[in-house]
Tab-separated table of N, CA and C in Angstrom:
chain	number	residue	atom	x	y	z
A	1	UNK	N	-59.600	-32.545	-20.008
A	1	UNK	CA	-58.350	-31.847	-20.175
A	1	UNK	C	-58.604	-30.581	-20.993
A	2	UNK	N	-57.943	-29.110	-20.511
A	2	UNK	CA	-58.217	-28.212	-20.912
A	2	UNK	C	-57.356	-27.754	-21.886
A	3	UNK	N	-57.609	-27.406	-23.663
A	3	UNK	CA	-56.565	-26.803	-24.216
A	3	UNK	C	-55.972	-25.568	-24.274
A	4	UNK	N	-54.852	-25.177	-24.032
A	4	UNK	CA	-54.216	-23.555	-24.037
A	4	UNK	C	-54.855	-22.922	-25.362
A	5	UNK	N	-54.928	-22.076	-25.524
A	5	UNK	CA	-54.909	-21.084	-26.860
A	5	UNK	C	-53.673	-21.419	-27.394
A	6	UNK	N	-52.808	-20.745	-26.700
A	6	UNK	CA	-50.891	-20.879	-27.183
A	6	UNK	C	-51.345	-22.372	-27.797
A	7	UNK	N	-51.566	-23.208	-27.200
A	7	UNK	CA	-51.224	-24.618	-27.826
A	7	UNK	C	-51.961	-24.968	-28.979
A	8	UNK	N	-53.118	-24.117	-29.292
A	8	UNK	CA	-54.533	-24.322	-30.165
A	8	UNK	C	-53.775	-23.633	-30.971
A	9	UNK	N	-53.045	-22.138	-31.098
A	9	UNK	CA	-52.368	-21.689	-32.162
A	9	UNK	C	-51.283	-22.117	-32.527
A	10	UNK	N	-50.592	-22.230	-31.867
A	10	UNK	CA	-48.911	-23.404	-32.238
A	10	UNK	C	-49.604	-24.649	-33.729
A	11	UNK	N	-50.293	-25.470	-33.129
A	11	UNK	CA	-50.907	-26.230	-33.916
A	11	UNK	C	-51.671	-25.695	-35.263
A	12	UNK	N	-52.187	-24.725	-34.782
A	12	UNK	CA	-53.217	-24.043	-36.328
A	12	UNK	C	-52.291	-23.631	-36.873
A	13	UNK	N	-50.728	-22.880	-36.249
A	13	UNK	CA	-50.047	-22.258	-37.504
A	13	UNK	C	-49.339	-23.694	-38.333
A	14	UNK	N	-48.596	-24.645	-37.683
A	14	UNK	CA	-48.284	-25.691	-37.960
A	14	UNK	C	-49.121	-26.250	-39.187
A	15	UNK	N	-50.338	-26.445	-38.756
A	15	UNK	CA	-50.695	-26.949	-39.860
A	15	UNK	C	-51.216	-26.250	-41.141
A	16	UNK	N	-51.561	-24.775	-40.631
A	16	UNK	CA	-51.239	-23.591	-41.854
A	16	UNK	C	-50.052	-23.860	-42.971
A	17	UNK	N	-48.902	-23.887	-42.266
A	17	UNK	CA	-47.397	-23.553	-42.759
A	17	UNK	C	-46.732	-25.028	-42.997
A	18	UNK	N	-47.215	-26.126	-42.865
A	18	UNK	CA	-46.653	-27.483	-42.715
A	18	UNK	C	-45.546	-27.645	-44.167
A	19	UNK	N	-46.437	-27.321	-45.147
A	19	UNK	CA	-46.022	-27.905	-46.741
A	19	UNK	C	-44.744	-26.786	-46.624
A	20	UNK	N	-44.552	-25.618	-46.662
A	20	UNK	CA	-43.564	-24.756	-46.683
A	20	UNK	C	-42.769	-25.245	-45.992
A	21	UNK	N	-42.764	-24.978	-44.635
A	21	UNK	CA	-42.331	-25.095	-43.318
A	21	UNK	C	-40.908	-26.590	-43.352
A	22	UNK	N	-41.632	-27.569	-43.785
A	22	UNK	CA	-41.222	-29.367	-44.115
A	22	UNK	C	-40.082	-29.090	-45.011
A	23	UNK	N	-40.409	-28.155	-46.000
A	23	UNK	CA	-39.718	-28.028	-47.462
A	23	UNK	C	-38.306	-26.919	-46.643
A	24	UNK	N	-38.445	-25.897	-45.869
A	24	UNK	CA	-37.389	-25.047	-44.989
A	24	UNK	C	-36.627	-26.024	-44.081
A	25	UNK	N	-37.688	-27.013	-43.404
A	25	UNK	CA	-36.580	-27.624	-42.262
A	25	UNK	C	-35.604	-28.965	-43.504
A	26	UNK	N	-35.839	-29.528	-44.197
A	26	UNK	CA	-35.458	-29.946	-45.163
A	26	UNK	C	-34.576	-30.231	-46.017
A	27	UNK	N	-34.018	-28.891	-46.069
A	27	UNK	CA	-33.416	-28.966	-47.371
A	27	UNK	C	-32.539	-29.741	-47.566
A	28	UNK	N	-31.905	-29.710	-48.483
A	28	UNK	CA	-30.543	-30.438	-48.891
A	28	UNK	C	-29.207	-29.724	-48.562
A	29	UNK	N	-29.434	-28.678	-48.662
A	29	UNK	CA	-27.856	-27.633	-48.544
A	29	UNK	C	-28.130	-26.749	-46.874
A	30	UNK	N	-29.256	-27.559	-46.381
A	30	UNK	CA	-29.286	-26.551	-44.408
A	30	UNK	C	-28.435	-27.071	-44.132
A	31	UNK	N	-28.067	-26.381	-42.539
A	31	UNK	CA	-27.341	-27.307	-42.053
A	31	UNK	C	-28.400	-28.179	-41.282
A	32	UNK	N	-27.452	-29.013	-40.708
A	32	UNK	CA	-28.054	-30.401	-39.852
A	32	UNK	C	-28.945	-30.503	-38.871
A	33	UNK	N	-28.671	-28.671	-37.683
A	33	UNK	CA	-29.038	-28.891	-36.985
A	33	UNK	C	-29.974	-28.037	-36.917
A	34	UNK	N	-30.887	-27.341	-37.807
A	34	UNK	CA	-32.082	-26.439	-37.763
A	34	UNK	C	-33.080	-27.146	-37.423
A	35	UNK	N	-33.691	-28.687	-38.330
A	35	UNK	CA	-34.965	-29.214	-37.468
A	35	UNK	C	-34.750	-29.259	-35.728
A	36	UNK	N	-33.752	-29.393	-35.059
A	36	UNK	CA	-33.511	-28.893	-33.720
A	36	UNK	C	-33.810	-27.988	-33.003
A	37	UNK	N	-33.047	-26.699	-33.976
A	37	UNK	CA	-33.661	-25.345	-33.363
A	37	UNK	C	-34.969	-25.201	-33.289
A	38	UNK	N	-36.012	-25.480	-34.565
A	38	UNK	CA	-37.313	-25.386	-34.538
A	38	UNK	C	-37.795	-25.935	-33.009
A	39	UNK	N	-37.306	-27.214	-33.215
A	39	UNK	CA	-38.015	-28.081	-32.194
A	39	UNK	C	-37.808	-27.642	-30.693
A	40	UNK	N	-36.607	-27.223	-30.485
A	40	UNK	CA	-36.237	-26.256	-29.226
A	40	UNK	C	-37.447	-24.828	-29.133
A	41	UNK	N	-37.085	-24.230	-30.206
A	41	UNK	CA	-38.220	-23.195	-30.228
A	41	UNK	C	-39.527	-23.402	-29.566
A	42	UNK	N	-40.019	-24.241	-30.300
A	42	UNK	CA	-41.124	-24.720	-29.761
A	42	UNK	C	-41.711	-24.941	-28.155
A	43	UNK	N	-40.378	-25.872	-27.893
A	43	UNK	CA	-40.739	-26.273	-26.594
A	43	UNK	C	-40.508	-25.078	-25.611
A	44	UNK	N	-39.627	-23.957	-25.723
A	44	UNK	CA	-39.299	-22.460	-25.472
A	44	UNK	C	-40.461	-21.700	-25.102
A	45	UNK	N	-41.209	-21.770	-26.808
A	45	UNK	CA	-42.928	-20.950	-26.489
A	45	UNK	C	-43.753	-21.658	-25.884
A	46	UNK	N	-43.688	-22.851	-25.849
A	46	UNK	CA	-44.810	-23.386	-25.181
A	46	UNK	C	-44.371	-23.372	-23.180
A	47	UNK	N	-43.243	-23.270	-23.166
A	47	UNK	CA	-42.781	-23.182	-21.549
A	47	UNK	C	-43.433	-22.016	-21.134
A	48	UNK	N	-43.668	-20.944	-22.369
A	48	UNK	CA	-43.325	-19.160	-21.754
A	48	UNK	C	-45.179	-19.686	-21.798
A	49	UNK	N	-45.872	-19.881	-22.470
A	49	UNK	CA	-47.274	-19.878	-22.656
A	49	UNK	C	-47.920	-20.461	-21.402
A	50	UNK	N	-46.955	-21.656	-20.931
A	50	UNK	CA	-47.480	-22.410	-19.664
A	50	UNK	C	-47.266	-21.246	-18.515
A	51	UNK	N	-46.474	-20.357	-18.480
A	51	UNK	CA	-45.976	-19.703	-17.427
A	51	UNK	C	-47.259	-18.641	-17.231
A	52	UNK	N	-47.839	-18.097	-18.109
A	52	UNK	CA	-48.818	-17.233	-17.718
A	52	UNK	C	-49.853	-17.978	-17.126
A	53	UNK	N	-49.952	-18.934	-17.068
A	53	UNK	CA	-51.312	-19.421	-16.091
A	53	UNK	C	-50.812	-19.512	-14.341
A	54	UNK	N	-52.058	-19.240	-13.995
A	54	UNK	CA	-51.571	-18.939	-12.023
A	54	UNK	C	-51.681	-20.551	-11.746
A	55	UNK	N	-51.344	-20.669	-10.594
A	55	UNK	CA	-50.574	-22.116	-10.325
A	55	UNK	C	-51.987	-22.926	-9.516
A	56	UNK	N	-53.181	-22.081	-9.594
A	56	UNK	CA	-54.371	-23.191	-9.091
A	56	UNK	C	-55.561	-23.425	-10.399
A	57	UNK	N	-54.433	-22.936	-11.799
A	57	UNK	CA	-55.150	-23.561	-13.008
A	57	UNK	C	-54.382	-24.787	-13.605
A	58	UNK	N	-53.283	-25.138	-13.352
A	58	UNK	CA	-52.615	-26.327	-13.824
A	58	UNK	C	-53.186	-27.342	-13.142
């Protein structure tokens, strides 16, 4: 199984930014539904990242 870059960096920043990042999605006074947005985000860039590959590399 071959890994994306996009997916190799998603992960390296993740675990760059985790301790911050945990402490932002977190808080006590966010609202409710930001760990969501992140998580939407995510799946967003990783759709657009899948899209640049031509369809006899998947």
């Amino acid at each position: 199984m071959q890994v994306t870059r996009g997916l190799f960096l998603i992960f390296g920043l993740l675990f760059l930014f985790f301790p911050s990042l945990s402490n932002w999605l977190f808080e006590t006074d966010a609202a409710w539904y930001r760990p969501h947005v992140f998580a939407a985000a995510l799946v967003i860039v990783s759709y657009l990242l899948q899209l640049e590959r031509s369809s006899d590399e998947l």
